[in-house]
Short mmCIF file of N, CA and C in Angstrom, two decimals:
data_model
loop_
_atom_site.label_atom_id
_atom_site.label_comp_id
_atom_site.label_asym_id
_atom_site.label_seq_id
_atom_site.Cartn_x
_atom_site.Cartn_y
_atom_site.Cartn_z
N MET A 137 -88.16 94.74 38.72
CA MET A 137 -88.68 93.40 39.06
C MET A 137 -89.33 92.77 37.91
N ASN A 138 -89.22 91.49 37.80
CA ASN A 138 -89.64 90.73 36.53
C ASN A 138 -90.68 89.61 37.06
N LEU A 139 -91.79 90.04 37.75
CA LEU A 139 -92.81 89.00 38.21
C LEU A 139 -93.72 88.62 37.24
N LYS A 140 -94.02 89.36 36.26
CA LYS A 140 -95.03 89.01 35.25
C LYS A 140 -94.50 87.88 34.27
N GLU A 141 -93.25 87.64 34.14
CA GLU A 141 -92.60 86.81 33.31
C GLU A 141 -92.49 85.34 33.97
N ILE A 142 -92.77 85.17 35.23
CA ILE A 142 -92.71 83.97 35.90
C ILE A 142 -93.84 82.96 35.57
N GLY A 143 -93.52 81.82 34.99
CA GLY A 143 -94.56 80.75 34.57
C GLY A 143 -94.75 79.88 35.71
N LEU A 144 -96.20 79.79 36.07
CA LEU A 144 -96.64 78.95 37.09
C LEU A 144 -97.67 78.01 36.45
N ARG A 145 -97.65 76.81 36.88
CA ARG A 145 -98.62 75.66 36.43
C ARG A 145 -99.29 75.24 37.75
N SER A 146 -100.64 75.08 37.51
CA SER A 146 -101.41 74.44 38.61
C SER A 146 -102.54 73.57 38.03
N ASN A 147 -102.93 72.59 38.89
CA ASN A 147 -104.12 71.82 38.45
C ASN A 147 -105.42 72.16 39.17
N LEU A 148 -105.21 73.22 39.95
CA LEU A 148 -106.44 73.85 40.68
C LEU A 148 -106.97 75.03 40.07
N TYR A 149 -108.22 75.30 40.15
CA TYR A 149 -108.79 76.67 39.76
C TYR A 149 -109.06 77.39 41.00
N GLY A 150 -109.04 78.78 40.76
CA GLY A 150 -109.16 79.81 41.79
C GLY A 150 -107.98 80.42 42.15
N THR A 151 -107.95 80.94 43.34
CA THR A 151 -106.80 81.83 43.75
C THR A 151 -105.95 81.07 44.77
N CYS A 152 -104.68 81.20 44.64
CA CYS A 152 -103.72 80.55 45.59
C CYS A 152 -102.64 81.63 45.99
N GLY A 153 -102.19 81.57 47.13
CA GLY A 153 -101.15 82.36 47.62
C GLY A 153 -99.75 81.90 47.65
N ALA A 154 -98.81 82.71 47.41
CA ALA A 154 -97.32 82.27 47.50
C ALA A 154 -96.53 83.57 48.01
N PHE A 155 -95.42 83.34 48.34
CA PHE A 155 -94.59 84.56 48.78
C PHE A 155 -93.11 84.24 48.42
N ILE A 156 -92.34 85.43 48.42
CA ILE A 156 -90.90 85.40 48.12
C ILE A 156 -90.35 86.11 49.34
N CYS A 157 -89.36 85.38 50.01
CA CYS A 157 -88.53 86.13 50.94
C CYS A 157 -87.09 85.80 50.72
N ALA A 158 -86.37 86.98 50.53
CA ALA A 158 -84.99 86.92 50.26
C ALA A 158 -84.15 87.87 51.03
N ARG A 159 -82.88 87.60 51.09
CA ARG A 159 -82.02 88.62 51.85
C ARG A 159 -80.86 88.87 50.91
N GLY A 160 -80.68 90.28 50.84
CA GLY A 160 -79.47 90.80 49.96
C GLY A 160 -78.29 90.92 50.76
N PRO A 161 -77.20 91.20 50.04
CA PRO A 161 -77.18 91.33 48.57
C PRO A 161 -77.18 90.02 47.86
N GLY A 162 -77.71 90.15 46.67
CA GLY A 162 -77.74 88.85 45.84
C GLY A 162 -78.85 88.83 44.92
N TYR A 163 -78.92 87.85 44.15
CA TYR A 163 -79.98 87.79 43.10
C TYR A 163 -81.24 86.92 43.62
N VAL A 164 -82.39 87.28 43.29
CA VAL A 164 -83.73 86.83 43.50
C VAL A 164 -84.07 86.04 42.28
N THR A 165 -84.43 84.79 42.40
CA THR A 165 -84.91 84.00 41.24
C THR A 165 -86.26 83.38 41.56
N ALA A 166 -86.86 82.74 40.55
CA ALA A 166 -88.13 82.03 40.79
C ALA A 166 -87.92 80.87 41.80
N GLN A 167 -86.74 80.45 42.08
CA GLN A 167 -86.50 79.49 43.01
C GLN A 167 -86.87 79.95 44.42
N ASP A 168 -86.71 81.25 44.59
CA ASP A 168 -87.12 81.76 45.97
C ASP A 168 -88.57 81.86 46.22
N ILE A 169 -89.39 81.54 45.25
CA ILE A 169 -90.90 81.60 45.54
C ILE A 169 -91.24 80.41 46.35
N ILE A 170 -91.94 80.57 47.41
CA ILE A 170 -92.50 79.48 48.29
C ILE A 170 -94.02 79.45 47.96
N SER A 171 -94.48 78.43 47.42
CA SER A 171 -95.71 78.18 46.98
C SER A 171 -96.42 76.84 47.39
N PRO A 172 -97.70 76.60 47.27
CA PRO A 172 -98.28 75.43 47.75
C PRO A 172 -97.87 74.22 46.85
N PRO A 173 -97.96 73.00 47.25
CA PRO A 173 -97.56 71.84 46.48
C PRO A 173 -98.30 71.77 45.14
N SER A 174 -99.52 72.36 45.01
CA SER A 174 -100.30 72.19 43.81
C SER A 174 -99.76 73.18 42.73
N VAL A 175 -98.90 74.11 43.05
CA VAL A 175 -98.34 75.06 42.13
C VAL A 175 -96.89 74.72 41.73
N GLU A 176 -96.62 74.65 40.37
CA GLU A 176 -95.27 74.32 39.96
C GLU A 176 -94.63 75.54 39.20
N ILE A 177 -93.45 75.93 39.51
CA ILE A 177 -92.78 76.93 38.91
C ILE A 177 -92.13 76.35 37.58
N VAL A 178 -92.48 76.86 36.42
CA VAL A 178 -91.97 76.36 35.22
C VAL A 178 -90.47 76.47 35.03
N ASP A 179 -89.91 77.56 35.44
CA ASP A 179 -88.49 77.85 35.17
C ASP A 179 -87.87 78.44 36.61
N ASN A 180 -87.30 77.60 37.46
CA ASN A 180 -86.83 78.10 38.65
C ASN A 180 -85.57 78.99 38.60
N THR A 181 -85.08 79.01 37.42
CA THR A 181 -83.82 80.06 37.34
C THR A 181 -84.15 81.40 36.82
N GLN A 182 -85.45 81.60 36.64
CA GLN A 182 -85.94 82.90 36.01
C GLN A 182 -85.50 84.01 36.99
N HIS A 183 -84.93 85.04 36.49
CA HIS A 183 -84.48 86.23 37.26
C HIS A 183 -85.61 87.05 37.74
N ILE A 184 -85.77 87.48 38.91
CA ILE A 184 -86.71 88.35 39.46
C ILE A 184 -86.21 89.72 39.87
N ALA A 185 -85.13 89.78 40.65
CA ALA A 185 -84.51 90.98 41.07
C ALA A 185 -83.12 90.83 41.53
N ARG A 186 -82.34 91.95 41.50
CA ARG A 186 -81.09 91.90 42.19
C ARG A 186 -81.07 92.78 43.49
N LEU A 187 -80.71 92.35 44.56
CA LEU A 187 -80.71 93.16 45.75
C LEU A 187 -79.09 93.46 45.94
N THR A 188 -78.78 94.84 45.96
CA THR A 188 -77.51 95.43 46.03
C THR A 188 -77.14 95.72 47.53
N GLU A 189 -78.16 95.70 48.37
CA GLU A 189 -77.88 96.15 49.78
C GLU A 189 -78.30 94.97 50.76
N PRO A 190 -77.79 94.86 51.97
CA PRO A 190 -78.13 93.90 52.85
C PRO A 190 -79.44 94.14 53.51
N ILE A 191 -80.60 93.94 52.67
CA ILE A 191 -81.92 94.14 53.19
C ILE A 191 -82.74 92.91 52.96
N ASP A 192 -83.90 92.78 53.63
CA ASP A 192 -84.81 91.70 53.54
C ASP A 192 -85.94 92.03 52.63
N LEU A 193 -86.24 91.24 51.55
CA LEU A 193 -87.27 91.39 50.60
C LEU A 193 -88.38 90.33 50.92
N CYS A 194 -89.56 90.78 51.17
CA CYS A 194 -90.64 89.85 51.35
C CYS A 194 -91.87 90.34 50.58
N ILE A 195 -92.36 89.55 49.58
CA ILE A 195 -93.50 89.94 48.73
C ILE A 195 -94.50 88.81 48.79
N GLY A 196 -95.78 89.24 49.15
CA GLY A 196 -96.85 88.21 49.06
C GLY A 196 -97.43 88.19 47.54
N LEU A 197 -97.68 87.01 47.07
CA LEU A 197 -98.24 86.87 45.62
C LEU A 197 -99.57 86.12 45.70
N GLN A 198 -100.40 86.36 44.65
CA GLN A 198 -101.60 85.74 44.55
C GLN A 198 -101.61 85.31 42.96
N ASN A 199 -101.87 84.06 42.66
CA ASN A 199 -102.06 83.54 41.36
C ASN A 199 -103.49 83.11 41.12
N ARG A 200 -104.01 83.58 40.20
CA ARG A 200 -105.55 83.32 39.85
C ARG A 200 -105.49 82.38 38.70
N GLU A 201 -106.01 81.32 38.76
CA GLU A 201 -106.10 80.39 37.56
C GLU A 201 -107.59 80.29 37.12
N GLU A 202 -107.91 80.79 35.95
CA GLU A 202 -109.32 80.79 35.57
C GLU A 202 -109.64 79.58 34.72
N SER A 203 -110.81 79.16 34.83
CA SER A 203 -111.31 77.88 34.17
C SER A 203 -111.11 78.12 32.66
N ARG A 204 -110.76 77.03 31.96
CA ARG A 204 -110.59 77.09 30.51
C ARG A 204 -111.83 76.29 29.90
N ILE A 205 -112.07 76.87 28.65
CA ILE A 205 -113.23 76.20 28.12
C ILE A 205 -112.66 75.42 26.79
#
């Protein structure tokens, strides 16, 4: 899984939640991330995983934006 490479952009500081729900077989991309309106996914086509079996994949995510000086 390639979650560390996903670029997110937000205008809020603090922690926000998002999640991924996908059903295999097939590819999971950043487009499958469901996030609040304040969070923008930089590249929706970025590969996350490949599901080779007919399974459900559900992952909870937390993104923490720290203040910049």
